[in-house]
Coordinates of C-alpha atoms in Angstrom, one line a residue:
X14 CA -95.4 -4.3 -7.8
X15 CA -98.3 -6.9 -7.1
X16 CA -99.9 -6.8 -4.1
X17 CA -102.3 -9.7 -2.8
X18 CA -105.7 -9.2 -3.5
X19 CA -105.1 -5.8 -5.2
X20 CA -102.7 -7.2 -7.9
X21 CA -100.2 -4.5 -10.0
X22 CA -99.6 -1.3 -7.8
X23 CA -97.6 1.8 -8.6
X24 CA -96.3 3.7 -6.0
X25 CA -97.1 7.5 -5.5
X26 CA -94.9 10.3 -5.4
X27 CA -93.0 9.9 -2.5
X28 CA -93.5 12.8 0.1
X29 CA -90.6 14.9 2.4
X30 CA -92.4 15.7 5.3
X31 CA -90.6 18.5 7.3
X32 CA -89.1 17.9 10.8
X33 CA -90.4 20.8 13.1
X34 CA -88.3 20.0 15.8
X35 CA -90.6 21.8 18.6
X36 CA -94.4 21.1 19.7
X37 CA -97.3 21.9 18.3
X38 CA -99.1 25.2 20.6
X39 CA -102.6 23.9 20.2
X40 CA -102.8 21.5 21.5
X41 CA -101.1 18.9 23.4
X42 CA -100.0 15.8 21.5
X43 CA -98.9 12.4 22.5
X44 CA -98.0 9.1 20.4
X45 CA -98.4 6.2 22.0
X46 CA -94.9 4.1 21.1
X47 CA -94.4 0.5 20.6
X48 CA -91.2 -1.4 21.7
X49 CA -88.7 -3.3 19.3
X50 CA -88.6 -6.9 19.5
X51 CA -84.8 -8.4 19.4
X52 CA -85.0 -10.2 16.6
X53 CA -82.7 -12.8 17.7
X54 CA -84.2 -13.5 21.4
X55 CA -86.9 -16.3 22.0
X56 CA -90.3 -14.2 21.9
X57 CA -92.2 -17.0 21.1
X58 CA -95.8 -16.5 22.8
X59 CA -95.6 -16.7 26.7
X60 CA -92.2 -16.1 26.8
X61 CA -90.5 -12.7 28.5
X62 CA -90.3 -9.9 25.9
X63 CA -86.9 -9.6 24.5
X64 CA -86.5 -6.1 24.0
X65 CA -84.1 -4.0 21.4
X66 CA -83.6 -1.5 23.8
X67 CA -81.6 0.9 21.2
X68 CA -83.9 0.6 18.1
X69 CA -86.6 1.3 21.1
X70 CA -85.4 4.1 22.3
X71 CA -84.1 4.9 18.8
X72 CA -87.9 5.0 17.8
X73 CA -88.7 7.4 20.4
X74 CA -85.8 10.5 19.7
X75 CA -87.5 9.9 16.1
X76 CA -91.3 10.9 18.0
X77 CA -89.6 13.8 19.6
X78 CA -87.8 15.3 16.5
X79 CA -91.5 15.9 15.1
X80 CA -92.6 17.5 18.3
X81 CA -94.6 15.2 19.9
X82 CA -94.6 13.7 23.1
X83 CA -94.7 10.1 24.1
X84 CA -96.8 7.8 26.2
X85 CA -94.6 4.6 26.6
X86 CA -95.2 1.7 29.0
X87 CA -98.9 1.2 27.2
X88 CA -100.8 -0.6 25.4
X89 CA -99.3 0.4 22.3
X90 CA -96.6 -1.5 24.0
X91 CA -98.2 -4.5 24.0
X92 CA -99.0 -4.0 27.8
X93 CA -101.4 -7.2 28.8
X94 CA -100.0 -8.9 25.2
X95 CA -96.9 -9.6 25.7
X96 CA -94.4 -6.9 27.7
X97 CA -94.0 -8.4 31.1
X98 CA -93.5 -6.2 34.7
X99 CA -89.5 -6.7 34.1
X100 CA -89.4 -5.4 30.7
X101 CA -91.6 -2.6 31.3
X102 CA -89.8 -1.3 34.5
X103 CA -86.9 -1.2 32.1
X104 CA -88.8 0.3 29.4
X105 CA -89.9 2.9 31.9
X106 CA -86.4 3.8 32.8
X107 CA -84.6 3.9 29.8
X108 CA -87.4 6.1 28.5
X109 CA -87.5 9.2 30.8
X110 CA -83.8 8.5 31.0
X111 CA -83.4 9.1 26.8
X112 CA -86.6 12.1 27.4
X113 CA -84.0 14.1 29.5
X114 CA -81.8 14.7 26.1
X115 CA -84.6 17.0 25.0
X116 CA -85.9 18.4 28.3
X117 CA -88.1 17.9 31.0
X118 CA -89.0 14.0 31.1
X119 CA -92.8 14.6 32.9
X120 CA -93.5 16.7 29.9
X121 CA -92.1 14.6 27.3
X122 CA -92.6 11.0 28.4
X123 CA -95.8 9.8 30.7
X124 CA -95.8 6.4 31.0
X125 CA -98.9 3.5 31.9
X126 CA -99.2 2.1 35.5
X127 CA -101.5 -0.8 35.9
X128 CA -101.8 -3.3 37.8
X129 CA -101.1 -6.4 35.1
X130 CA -97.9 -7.8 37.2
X131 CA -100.6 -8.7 39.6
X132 CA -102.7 -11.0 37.5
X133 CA -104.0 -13.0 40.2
X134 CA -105.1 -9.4 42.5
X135 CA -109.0 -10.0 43.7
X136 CA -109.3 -7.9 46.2
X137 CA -109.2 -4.2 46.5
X138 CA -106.7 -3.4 48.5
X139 CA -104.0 -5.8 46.7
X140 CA -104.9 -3.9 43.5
X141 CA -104.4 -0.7 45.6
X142 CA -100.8 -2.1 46.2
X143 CA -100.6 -3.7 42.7
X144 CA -101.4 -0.2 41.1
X145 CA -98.9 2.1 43.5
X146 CA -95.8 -0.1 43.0
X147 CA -96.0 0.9 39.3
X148 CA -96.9 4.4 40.3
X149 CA -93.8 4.7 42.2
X150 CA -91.2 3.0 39.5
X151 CA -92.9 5.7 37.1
X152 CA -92.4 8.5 39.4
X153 CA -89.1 7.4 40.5
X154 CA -88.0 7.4 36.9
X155 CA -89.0 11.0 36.2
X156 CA -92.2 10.6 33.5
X157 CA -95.5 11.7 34.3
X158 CA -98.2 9.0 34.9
X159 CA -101.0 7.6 32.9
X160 CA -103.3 5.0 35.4
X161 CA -104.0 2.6 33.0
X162 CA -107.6 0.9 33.2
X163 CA -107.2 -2.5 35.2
X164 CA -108.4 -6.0 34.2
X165 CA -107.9 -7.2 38.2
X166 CA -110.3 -4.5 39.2
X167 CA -112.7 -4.7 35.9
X168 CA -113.1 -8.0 37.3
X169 CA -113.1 -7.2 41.1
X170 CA -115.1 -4.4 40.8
X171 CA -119.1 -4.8 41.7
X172 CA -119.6 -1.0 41.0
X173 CA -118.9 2.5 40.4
X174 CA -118.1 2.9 44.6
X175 CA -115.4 0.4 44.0
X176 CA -113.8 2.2 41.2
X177 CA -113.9 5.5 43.3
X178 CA -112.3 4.0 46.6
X179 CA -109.8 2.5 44.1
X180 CA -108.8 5.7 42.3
X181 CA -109.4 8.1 44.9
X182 CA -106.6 6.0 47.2
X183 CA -104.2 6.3 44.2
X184 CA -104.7 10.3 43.5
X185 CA -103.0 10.4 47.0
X186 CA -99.9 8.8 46.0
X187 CA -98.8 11.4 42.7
X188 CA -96.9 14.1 43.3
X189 CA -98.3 15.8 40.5
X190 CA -101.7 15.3 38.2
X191 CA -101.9 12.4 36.1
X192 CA -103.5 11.0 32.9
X193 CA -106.7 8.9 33.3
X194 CA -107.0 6.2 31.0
X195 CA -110.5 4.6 29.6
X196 CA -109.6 1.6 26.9
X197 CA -112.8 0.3 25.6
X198 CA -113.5 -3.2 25.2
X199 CA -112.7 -3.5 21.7
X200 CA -109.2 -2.7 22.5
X201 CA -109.2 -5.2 25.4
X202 CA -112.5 -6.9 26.1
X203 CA -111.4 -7.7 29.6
X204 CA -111.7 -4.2 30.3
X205 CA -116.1 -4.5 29.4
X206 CA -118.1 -2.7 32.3
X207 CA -115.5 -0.6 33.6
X208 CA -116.2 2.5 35.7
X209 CA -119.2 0.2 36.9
X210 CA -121.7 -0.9 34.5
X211 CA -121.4 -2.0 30.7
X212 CA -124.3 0.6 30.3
X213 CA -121.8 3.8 29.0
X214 CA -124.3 6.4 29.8
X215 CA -123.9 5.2 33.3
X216 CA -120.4 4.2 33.1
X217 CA -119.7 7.6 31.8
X218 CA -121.7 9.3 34.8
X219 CA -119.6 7.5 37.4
X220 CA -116.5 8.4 35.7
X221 CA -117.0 12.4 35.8
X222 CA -118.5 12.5 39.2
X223 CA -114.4 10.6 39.8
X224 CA -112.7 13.6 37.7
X225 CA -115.1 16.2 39.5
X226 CA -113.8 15.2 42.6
X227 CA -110.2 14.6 41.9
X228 CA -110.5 17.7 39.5
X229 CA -107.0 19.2 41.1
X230 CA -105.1 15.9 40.3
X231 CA -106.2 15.0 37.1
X232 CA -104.4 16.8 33.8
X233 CA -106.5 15.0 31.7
X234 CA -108.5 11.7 30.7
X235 CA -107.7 9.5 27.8
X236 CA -110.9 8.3 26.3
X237 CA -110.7 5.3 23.8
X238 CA -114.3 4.0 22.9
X239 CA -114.3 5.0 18.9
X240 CA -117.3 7.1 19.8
X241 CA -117.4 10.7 18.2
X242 CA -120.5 11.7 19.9
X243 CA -119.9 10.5 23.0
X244 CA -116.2 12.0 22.9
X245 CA -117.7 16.0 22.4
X246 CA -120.3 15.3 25.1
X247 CA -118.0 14.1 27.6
X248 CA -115.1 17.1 26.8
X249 CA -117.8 19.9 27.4
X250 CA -119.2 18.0 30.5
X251 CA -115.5 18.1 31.9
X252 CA -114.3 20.4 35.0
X253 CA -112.3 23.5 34.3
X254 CA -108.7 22.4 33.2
X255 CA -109.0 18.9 32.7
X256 CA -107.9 18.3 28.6
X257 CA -109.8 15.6 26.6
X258 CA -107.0 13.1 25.5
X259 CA -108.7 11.3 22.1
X260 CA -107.9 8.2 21.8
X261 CA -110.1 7.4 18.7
X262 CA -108.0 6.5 16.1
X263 CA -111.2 6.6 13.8
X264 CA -112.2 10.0 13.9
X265 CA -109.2 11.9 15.5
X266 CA -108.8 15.2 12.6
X267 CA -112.5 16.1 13.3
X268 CA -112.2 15.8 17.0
X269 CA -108.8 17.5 17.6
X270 CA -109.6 20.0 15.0
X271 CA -113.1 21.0 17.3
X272 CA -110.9 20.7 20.4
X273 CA -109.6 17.6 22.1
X274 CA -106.2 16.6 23.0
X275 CA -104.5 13.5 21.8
X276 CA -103.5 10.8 22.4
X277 CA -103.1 8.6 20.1
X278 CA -101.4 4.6 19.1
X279 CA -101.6 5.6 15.3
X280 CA -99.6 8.8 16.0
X281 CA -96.3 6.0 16.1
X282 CA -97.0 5.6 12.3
X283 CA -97.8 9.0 11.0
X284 CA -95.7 11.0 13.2
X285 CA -94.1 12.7 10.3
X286 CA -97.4 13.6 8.8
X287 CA -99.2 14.5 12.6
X288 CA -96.8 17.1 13.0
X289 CA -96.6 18.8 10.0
X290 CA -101.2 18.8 10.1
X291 CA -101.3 20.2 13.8
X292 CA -98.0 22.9 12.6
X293 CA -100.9 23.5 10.0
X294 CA -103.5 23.9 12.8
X295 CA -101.1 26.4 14.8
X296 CA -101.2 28.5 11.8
X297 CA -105.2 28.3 11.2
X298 CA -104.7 26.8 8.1
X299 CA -107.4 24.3 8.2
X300 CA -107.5 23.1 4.6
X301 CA -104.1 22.2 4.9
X302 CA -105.0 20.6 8.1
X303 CA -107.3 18.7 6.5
X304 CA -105.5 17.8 3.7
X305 CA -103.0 16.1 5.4
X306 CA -104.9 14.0 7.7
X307 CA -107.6 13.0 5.0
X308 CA -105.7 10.1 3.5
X309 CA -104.3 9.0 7.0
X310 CA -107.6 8.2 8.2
X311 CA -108.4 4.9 6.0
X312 CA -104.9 3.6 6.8
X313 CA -105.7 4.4 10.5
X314 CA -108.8 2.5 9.9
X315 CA -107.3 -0.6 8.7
X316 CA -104.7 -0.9 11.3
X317 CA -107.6 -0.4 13.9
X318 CA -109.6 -3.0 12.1
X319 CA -111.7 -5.4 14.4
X320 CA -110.0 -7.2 16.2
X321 CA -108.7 -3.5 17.3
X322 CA -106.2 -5.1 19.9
X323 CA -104.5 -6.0 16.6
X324 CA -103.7 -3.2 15.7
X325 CA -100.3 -3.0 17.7
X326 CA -99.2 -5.8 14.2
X327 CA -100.0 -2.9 11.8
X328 CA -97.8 -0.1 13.9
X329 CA -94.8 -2.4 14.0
X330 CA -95.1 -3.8 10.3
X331 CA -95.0 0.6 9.1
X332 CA -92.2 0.9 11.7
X333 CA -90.3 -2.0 9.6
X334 CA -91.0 -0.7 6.0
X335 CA -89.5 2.8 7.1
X336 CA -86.6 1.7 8.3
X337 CA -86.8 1.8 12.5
X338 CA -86.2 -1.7 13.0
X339 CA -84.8 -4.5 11.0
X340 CA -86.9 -7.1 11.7
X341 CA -90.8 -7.6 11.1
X342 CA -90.7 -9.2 14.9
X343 CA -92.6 -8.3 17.9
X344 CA -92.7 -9.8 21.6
X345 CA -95.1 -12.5 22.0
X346 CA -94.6 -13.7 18.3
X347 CA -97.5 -10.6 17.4
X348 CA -95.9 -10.1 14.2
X349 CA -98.3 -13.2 13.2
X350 CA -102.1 -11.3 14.2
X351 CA -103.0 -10.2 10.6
X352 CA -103.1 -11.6 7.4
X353 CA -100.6 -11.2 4.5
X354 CA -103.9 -9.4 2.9
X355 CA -104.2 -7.3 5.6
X356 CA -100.1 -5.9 5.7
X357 CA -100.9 -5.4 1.7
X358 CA -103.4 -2.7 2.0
X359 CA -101.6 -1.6 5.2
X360 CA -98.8 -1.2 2.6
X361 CA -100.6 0.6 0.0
X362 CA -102.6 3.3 2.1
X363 CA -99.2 3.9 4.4
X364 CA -98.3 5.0 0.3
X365 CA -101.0 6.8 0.0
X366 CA -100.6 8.7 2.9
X367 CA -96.9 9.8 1.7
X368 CA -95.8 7.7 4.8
X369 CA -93.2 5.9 3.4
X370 CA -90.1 7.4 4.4
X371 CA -88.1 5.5 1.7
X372 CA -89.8 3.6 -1.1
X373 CA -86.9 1.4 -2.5
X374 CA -86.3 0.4 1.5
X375 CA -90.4 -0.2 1.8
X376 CA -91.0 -1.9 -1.7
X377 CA -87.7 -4.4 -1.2
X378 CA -89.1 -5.2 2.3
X379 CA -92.8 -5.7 1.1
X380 CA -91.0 -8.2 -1.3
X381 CA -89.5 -10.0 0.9
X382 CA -92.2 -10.1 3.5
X383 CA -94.1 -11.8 0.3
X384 CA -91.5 -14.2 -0.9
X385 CA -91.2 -15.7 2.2
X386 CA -94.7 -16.0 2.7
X387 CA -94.6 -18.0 -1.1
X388 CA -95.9 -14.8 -3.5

């Protein structure tokens, strides 16, 4: 077929991954999971989501069937583009409901509480409020809790002793520990100078002396800055206990395979091929490890593509081609963020990869995508 700006392509073989059906034991593995648009409701930009609540939850029995876990409610989700309070209570709910099919929902299912129902929060103690009403619908609901950086306190905020009366008021309202969650700024530039100072040397110093206090209440930290370096330095500087989460969907093989966590937005694409690496990693066969992941990373790449909060387009458009939605549509009319171009090569190195689950389905939808669009 003849993809823009590449011209004639021929497909790979295609690739059966297996379907473990139970964790990895290495390490502990989330995907962050989109939601599926209705295709039929009104999400035009500024409009509240409409949500297909059974493709959605569809999506996420297909996440569990390969082992992993999920984080929901983030901003995978399109949290802050797109999926309102209403929907994401619902999302929430429906979520660790589905989770208790398979288990226990705080261990499959932790989901994001913010503060972004409270736009207009500019004070401290509103954002306090703003950030334990979503505590309590996620508690309420079963899942375990990820506190989700804030834009009202980012932009509240006048230092590091602001961020520590914040958070230290809200490890008092979890009845178990939670998932700490540090989006950098390409991911939401709102977000710039969090922990206290744009400065990350110093931002990352205010953030441990946080964890070392709260060490008893914090499973973990989610770190998203697409920084290798900084990523090993802060895991070995962390108390005791607490797991290193990656978020860095640039360089995550090298850094879960020396050690870190994950969790991890592209992991909703390759879920099939995720699994079967970190089986691989169980076993300690690292070329197979490595192997597996190579080709994922330059697809993971060009989803992640500046601008990064993009890449929630690229996550959906795989989710379409392989069959987990019907439509190409996403809340907030985000099906629009990246170029005909840019779904192309999305197209070709989600081949490369072996990540398309079915190649007539894939190839008949990449056609259509392209007629409409006049190719």
């Amino acid at each position: 077929m003849d993809l823009p700006g590449f011209g004639a392509y021929e497909l790979r073989e295609p690739v059966e991954w297996p379907v473990p059906g139970k964790p990895p034991a290495s390490r502990v593995v989330y995907a962050a999971a989109h939601v599926v648009a209705d295709p039929l409701g009104d999400n035009t930009p500024g409009s509240p989501a409409a949500v297909d609540w059974d493709a959605t939850l569809r999506f996420r029995r297909h996440l569990w069937s390969h082992g992993l876990r999920v984080a929901d409610a983030m901003d995978t989700a399109q949290r802050n583009m797109g999926l309102d309070w209403a929907a994401t209570k619902e999302l929430i709910r429906l979520s660790a409901a589905e989770a208790r099919s398979y288990g226990d929902p705080a261990t499959l299912v932790s989901c994001g509480a913010g503060t972004d129902h409270a736009s207009q929060a500019s004070d401290l103690n509103t954002i306090i409020a703003a950030y334990a009403e979503q505590i309590e619908a996620v508690q309420s609901a079963g899942a375990g809790v990820i506190v989700m950086a804030s834009r009202q306190l980012a932009r509240t905020a006048t230092g590091p002793g602001d961020y520590h009366q914040v958070y230290g008021k809200l490890f008092g309202l979890t009845d178990r520990p939670v998932i700490l969650h540090w989006l950098g700024e390409m991911f939401d530039p709102q977000l710039a100078g969090y922990w206290g100072s744009r400065d990350v040397a110093a931002a990352t110093e205010s953030f441990l002396e946080l964890v070392h206090a709260h060490a008893a209440m914090v499973d973990g930290v989610k770190v998203s800055l697409l920084d290798e370096e900084h990523e090993v330095r802060l895991r070995a500087d962390l108390p005791e206990g607490v797991k290193l989460y990656t978020g860095d969907d640039f360089n995550y093989p090298s850094l879960i395979r020396s050690g870190s966590h994950a969790l991890l937005g592209i992991f909703d694409a390759i879920a099939p091929a995720a699994a079967a690496a970190l089986h691989a990693l169980d076993a300690g066969d690292l070329d197979r490890y490595d192997e597996i992941f190579a080709p994922t990373v330059p697809l993971s790449r060009k989803i992640f593509e500046a601008p990064t909060y993009h890449y929630k387009t690229g996550i959906v458009f795989l989710a379409w081609l392989n069959g987990h939605q019907d439509a190409f549509a996403m809340v907030n009319g985000a099906q629009s963020a990246r170029s005909l171009r840019h779904l192309s090569e999305v197209f070709r190195l989600a081949d490369q990869a072996g990540l398309l689950a079915d190649q007539e389905l894939a190839v008949r939808r990449m056609k259509a995508l392209l007629a409409v669009n006049g190719r």
